[in-house]
PDB file of C-alpha atoms in Angstrom:
ATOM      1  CA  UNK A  26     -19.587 -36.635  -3.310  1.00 76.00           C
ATOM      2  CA  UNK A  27     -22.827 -34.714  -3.917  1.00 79.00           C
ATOM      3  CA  UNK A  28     -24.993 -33.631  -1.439  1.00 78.00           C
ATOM      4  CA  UNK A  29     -29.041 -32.652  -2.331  1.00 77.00           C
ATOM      5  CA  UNK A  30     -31.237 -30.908   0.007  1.00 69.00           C
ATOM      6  CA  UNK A  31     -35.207 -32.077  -0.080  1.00 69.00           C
ATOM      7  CA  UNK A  32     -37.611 -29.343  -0.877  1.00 70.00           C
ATOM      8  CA  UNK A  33     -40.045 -28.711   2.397  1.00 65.00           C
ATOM      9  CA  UNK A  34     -42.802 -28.721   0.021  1.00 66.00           C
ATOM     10  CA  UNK A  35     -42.388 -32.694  -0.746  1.00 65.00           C
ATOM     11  CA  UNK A  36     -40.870 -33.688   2.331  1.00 60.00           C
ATOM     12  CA  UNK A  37     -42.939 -31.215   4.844  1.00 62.00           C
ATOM     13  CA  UNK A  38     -41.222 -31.012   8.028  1.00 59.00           C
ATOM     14  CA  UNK A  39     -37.859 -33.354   7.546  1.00 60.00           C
ATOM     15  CA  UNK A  40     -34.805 -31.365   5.644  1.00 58.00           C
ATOM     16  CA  UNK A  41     -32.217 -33.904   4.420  1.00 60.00           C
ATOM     17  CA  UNK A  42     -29.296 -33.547   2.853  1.00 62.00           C
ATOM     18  CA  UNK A  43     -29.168 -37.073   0.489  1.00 69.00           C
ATOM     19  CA  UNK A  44     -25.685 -38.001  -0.255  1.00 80.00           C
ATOM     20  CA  UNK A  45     -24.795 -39.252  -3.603  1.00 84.00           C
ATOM     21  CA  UNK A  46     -21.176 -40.612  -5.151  1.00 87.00           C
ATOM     22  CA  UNK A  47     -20.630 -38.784  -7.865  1.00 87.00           C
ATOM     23  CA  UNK A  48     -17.927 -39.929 -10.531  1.00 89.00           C
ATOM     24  CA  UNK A  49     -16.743 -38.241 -13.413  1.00 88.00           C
ATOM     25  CA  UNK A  50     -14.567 -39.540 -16.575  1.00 90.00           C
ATOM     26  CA  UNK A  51     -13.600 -36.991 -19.263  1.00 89.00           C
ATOM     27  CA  UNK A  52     -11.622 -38.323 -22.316  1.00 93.00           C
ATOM     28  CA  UNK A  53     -10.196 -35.598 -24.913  1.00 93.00           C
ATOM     29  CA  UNK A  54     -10.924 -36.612 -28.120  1.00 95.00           C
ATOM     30  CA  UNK A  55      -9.176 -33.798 -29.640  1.00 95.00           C
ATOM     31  CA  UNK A  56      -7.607 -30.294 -28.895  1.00 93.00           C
ATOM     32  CA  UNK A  57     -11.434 -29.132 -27.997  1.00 96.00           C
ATOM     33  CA  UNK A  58     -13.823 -31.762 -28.020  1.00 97.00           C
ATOM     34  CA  UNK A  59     -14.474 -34.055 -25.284  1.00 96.00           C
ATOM     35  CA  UNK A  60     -16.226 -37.153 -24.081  1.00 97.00           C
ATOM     36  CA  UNK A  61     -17.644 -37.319 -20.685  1.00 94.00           C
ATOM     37  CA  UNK A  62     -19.519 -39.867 -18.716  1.00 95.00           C
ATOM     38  CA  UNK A  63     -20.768 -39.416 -15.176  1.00 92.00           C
ATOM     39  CA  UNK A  64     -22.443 -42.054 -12.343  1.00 92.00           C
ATOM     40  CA  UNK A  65     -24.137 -40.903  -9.883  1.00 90.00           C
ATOM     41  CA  UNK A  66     -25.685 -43.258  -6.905  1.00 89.00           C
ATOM     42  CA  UNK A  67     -27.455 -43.782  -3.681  1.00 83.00           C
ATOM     43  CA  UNK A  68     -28.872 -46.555  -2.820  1.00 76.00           C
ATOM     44  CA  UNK A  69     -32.156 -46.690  -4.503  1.00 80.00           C
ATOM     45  CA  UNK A  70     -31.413 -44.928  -7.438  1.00 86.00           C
ATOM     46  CA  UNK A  71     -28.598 -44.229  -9.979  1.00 92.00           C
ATOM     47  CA  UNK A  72     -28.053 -41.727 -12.866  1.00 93.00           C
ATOM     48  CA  UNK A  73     -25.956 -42.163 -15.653  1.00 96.00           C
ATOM     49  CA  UNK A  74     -25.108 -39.393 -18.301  1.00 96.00           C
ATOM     50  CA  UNK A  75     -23.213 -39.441 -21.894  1.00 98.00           C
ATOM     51  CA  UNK A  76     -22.200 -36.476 -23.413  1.00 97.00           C
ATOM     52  CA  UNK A  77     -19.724 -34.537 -25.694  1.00 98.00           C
ATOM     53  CA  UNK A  78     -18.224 -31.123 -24.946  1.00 97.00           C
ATOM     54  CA  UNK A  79     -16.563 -28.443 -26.869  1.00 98.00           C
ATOM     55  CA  UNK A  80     -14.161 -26.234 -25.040  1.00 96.00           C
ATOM     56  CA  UNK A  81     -12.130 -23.583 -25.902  1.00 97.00           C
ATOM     57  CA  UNK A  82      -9.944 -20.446 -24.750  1.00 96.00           C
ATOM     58  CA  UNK A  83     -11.396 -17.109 -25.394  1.00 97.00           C
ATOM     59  CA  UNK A  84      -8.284 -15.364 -23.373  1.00 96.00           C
ATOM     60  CA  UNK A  85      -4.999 -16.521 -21.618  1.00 93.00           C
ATOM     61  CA  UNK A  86      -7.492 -16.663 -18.196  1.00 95.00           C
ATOM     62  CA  UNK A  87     -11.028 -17.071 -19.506  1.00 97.00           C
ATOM     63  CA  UNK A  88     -12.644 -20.362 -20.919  1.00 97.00           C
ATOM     64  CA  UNK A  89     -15.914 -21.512 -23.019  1.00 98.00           C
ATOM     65  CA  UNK A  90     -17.540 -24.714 -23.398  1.00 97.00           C
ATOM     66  CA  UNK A  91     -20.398 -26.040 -25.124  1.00 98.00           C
ATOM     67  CA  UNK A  92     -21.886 -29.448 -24.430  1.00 98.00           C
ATOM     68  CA  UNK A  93     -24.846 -31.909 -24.220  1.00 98.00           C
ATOM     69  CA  UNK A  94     -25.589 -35.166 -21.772  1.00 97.00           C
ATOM     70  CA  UNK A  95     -27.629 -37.656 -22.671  1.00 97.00           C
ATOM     71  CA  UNK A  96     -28.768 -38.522 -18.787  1.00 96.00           C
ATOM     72  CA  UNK A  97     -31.010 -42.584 -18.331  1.00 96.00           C
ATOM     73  CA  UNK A  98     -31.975 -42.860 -14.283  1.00 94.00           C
ATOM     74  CA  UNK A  99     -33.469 -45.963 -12.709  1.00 94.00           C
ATOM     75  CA  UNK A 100     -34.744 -46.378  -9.293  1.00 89.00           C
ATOM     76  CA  UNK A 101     -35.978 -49.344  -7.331  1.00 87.00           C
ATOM     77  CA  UNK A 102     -37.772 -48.769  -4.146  1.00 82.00           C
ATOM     78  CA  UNK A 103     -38.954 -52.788  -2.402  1.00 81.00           C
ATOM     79  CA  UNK A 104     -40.184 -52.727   1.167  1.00 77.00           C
ATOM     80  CA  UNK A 105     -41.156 -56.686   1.487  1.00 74.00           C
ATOM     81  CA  UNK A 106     -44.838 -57.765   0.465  1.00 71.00           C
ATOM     82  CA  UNK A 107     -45.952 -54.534   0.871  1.00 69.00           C
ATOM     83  CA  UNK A 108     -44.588 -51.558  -1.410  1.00 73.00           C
ATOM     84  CA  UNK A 109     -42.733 -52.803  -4.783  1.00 81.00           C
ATOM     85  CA  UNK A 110     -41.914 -49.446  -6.585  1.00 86.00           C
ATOM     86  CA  UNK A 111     -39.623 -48.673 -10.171  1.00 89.00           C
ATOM     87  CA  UNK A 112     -39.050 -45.884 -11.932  1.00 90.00           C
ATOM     88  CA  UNK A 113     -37.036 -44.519 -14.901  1.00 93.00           C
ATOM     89  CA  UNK A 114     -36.237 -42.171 -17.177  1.00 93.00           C
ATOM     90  CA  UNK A 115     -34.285 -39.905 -19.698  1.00 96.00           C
ATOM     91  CA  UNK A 116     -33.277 -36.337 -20.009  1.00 95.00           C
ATOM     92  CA  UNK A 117     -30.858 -34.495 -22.328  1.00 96.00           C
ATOM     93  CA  UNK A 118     -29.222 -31.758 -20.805  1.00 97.00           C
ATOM     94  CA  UNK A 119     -27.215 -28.978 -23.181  1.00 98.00           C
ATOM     95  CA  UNK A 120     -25.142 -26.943 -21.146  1.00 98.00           C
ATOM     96  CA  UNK A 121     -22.854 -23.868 -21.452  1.00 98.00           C
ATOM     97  CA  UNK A 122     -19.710 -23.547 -19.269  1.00 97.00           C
ATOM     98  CA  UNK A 123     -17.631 -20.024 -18.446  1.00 98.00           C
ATOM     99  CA  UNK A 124     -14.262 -20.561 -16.555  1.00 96.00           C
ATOM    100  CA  UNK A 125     -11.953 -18.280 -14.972  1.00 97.00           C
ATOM    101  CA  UNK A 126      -8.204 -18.015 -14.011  1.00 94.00           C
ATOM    102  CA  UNK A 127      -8.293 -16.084 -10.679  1.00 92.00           C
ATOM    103  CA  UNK A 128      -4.671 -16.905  -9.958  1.00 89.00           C
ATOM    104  CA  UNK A 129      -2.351 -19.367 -11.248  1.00 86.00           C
ATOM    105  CA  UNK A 130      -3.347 -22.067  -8.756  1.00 87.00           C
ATOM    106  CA  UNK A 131      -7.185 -21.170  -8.503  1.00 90.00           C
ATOM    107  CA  UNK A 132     -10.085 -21.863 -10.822  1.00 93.00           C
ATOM    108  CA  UNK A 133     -14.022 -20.494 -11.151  1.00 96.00           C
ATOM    109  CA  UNK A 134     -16.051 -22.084 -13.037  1.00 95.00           C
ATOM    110  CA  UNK A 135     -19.870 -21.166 -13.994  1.00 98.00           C
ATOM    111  CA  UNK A 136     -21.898 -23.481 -16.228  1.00 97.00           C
ATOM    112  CA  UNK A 137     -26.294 -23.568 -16.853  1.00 98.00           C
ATOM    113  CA  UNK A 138     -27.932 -26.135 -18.004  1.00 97.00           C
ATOM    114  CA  UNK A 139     -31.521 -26.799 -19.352  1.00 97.00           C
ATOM    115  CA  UNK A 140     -32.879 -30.106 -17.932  1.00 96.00           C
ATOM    116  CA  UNK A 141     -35.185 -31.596 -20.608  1.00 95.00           C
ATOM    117  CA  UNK A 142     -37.174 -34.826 -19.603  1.00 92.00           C
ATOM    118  CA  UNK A 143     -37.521 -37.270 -22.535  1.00 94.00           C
ATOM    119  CA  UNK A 144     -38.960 -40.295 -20.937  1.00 94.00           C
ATOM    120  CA  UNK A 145     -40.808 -41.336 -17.644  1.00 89.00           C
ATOM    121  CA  UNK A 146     -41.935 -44.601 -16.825  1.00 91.00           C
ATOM    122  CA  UNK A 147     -42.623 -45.382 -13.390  1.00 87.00           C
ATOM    123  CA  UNK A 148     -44.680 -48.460 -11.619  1.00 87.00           C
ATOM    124  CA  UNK A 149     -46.225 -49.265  -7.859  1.00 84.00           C
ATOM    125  CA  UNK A 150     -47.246 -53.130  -8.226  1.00 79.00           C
ATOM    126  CA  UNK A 151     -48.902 -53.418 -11.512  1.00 82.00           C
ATOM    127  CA  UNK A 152     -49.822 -49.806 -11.643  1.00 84.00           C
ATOM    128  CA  UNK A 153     -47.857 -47.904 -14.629  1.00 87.00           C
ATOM    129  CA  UNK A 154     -47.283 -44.331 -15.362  1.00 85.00           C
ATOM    130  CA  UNK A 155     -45.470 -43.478 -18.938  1.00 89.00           C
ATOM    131  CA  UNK A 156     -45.060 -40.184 -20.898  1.00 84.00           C
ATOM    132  CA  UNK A 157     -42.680 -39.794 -23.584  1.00 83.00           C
ATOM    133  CA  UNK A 158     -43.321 -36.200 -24.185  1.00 79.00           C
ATOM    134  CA  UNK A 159     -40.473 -33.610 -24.714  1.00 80.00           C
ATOM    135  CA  UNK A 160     -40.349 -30.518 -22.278  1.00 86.00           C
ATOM    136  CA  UNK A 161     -38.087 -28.387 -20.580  1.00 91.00           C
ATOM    137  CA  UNK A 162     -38.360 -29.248 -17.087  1.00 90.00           C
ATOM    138  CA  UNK A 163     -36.269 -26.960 -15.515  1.00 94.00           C
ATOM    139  CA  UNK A 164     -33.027 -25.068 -15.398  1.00 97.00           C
ATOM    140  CA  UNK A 165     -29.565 -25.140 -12.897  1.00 96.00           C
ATOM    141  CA  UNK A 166     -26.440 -22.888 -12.749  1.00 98.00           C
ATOM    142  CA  UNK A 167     -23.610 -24.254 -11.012  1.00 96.00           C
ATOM    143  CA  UNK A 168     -20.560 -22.207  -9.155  1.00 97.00           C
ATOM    144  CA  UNK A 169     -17.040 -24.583  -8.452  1.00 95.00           C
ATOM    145  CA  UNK A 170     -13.806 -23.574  -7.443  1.00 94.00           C
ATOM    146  CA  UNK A 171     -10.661 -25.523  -8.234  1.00 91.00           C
ATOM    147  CA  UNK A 172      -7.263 -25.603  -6.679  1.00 88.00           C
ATOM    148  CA  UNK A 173      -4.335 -27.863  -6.417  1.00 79.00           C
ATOM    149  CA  UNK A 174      -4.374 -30.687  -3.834  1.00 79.00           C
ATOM    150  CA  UNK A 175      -1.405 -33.021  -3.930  1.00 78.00           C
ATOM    151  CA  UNK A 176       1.015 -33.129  -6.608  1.00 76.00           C
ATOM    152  CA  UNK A 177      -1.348 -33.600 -10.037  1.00 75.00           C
ATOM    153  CA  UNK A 178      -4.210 -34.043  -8.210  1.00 80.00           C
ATOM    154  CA  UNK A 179      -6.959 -30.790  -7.796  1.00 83.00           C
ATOM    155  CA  UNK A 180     -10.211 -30.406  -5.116  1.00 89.00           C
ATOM    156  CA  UNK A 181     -13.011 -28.985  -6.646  1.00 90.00           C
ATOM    157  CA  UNK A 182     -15.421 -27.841  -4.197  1.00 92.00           C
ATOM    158  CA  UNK A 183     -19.030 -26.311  -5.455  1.00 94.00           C
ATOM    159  CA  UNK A 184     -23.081 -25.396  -5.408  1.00 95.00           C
ATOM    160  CA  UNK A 185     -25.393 -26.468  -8.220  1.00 94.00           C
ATOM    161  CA  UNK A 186     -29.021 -24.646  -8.216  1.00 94.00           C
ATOM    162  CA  UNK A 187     -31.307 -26.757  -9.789  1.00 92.00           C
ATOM    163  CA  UNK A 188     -34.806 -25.247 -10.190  1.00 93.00           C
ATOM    164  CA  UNK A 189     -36.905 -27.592 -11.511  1.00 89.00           C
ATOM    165  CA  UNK A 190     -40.437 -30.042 -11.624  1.00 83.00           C
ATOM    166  CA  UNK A 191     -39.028 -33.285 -11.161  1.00 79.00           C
ATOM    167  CA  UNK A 192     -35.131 -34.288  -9.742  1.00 77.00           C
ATOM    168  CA  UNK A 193     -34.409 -37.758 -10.184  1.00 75.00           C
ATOM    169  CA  UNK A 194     -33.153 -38.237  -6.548  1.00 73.00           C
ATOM    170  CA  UNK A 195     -37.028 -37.858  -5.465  1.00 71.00           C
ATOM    171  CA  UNK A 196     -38.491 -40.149  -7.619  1.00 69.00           C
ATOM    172  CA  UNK A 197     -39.732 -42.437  -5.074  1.00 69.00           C
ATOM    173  CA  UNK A 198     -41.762 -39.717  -3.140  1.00 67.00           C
ATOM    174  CA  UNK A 199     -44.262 -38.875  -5.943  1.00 63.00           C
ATOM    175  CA  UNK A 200     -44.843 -35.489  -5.496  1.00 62.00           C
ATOM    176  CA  UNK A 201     -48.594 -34.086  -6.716  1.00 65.00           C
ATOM    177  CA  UNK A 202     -47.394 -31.263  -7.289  1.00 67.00           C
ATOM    178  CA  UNK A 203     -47.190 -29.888 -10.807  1.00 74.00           C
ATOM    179  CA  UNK A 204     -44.606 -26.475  -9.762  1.00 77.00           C
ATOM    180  CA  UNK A 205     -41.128 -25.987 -10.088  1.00 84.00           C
ATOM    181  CA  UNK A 206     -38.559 -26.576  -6.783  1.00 84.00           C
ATOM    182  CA  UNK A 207     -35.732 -25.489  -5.560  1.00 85.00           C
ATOM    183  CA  UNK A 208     -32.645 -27.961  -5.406  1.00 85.00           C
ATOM    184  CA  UNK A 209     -29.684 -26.986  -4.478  1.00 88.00           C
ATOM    185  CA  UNK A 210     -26.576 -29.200  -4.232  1.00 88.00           C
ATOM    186  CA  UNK A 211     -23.331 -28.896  -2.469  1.00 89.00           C
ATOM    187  CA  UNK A 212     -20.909 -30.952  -4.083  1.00 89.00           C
ATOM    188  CA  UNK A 213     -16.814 -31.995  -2.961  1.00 86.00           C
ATOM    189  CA  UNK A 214     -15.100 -34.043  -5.364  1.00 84.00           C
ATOM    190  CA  UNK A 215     -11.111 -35.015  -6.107  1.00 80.00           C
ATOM    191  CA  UNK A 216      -9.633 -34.657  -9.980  1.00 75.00           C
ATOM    192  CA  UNK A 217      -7.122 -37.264 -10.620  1.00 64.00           C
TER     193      UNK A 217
END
């Protein structure tokens, strides 16, 4: 589970925290490269990344990993006769990852990413905005700790920082803004 907080800029006076499952999948497709896939959903949007990691150990406690997602979001946004609203979009997002040992049961983990928007197409009625031009649209650094839960099972629990122009989780507010925001992101999740 993912949790965002809305900037007060967009949303003025109402601070929400918008909750969003949040499932990973990781396959090893060899001793250091992975494949990863991850869904995350509300109700009016979704968010769907594709990537491939390399990870290695530097030392007997510290970890490196390099990696890019290839991230497509949709939203639909239909209030009967009266609002009929769709957006989408893609974004790569290269990433570099630094874990930690602490102790034998405990993890840290410390990754940034650069959020590059690829595509936007968005609509209200028969109204359409599209731009298909490459630029870095922001940057996040994330901090999770891992532990043991239940037998093979671990609990990651975390905060991703996301400053940036556009989060896809906002979509359907249409900021005028042309600035960066702060996101951040408390996140809770269960490894299997």
């Amino acid at each position: 589970m993912i949790f965002t907080s809305t900037p007060p800029e967009i949303t003025e006076e109402i601070r929400l925290l918008v909750p969003a499952i949040d499932v990973n999948l990781q396959h090893g497709l060899s001793k250091n490269w992975y494949l990863s896939t991850r869904l995350q959903t509300q109700l009016v949007q979704s968010n769907l990344a594709l990537g491939v990691r390399y990870a290695t150990p530097v030392t007997d406690k510290l970890y490196a990993g390099l990696g890019i997602d290839g991230v497509g979001w949709f939203g639909a946004l239909a209030i009967k006769d009266v609002f009929n609203s769709q957006a989408g979009g893609l974004e790569a997002i290269p990433h570099a990852t630094l874990g930690y040992r602490l102790t034998r049961d405990l993890q840290l983990t410390f990754r940034t990413e650069a959020i590059m928007d690829l595509y936007y197409r968005s609509t209200v009625g028969p109204l359409a905005v599209e731009y298909d031009q490459r630029r870095l649209n922001g940057v996040a650094f994330t901090f999770a700790l891992e532990q043991p839960f239940y037998k093979q099972q671990h609990v990651t629990l975390g905060l991703r920082a996301a400053y940036s122009n556009f989060n896809w989780q906002f979509w359907s507010l249409y900021d005028t803004f042309e600035r960066d925001f702060f996101y951040p992101q408390l996140f809770f999740g269960f490894i299997l």
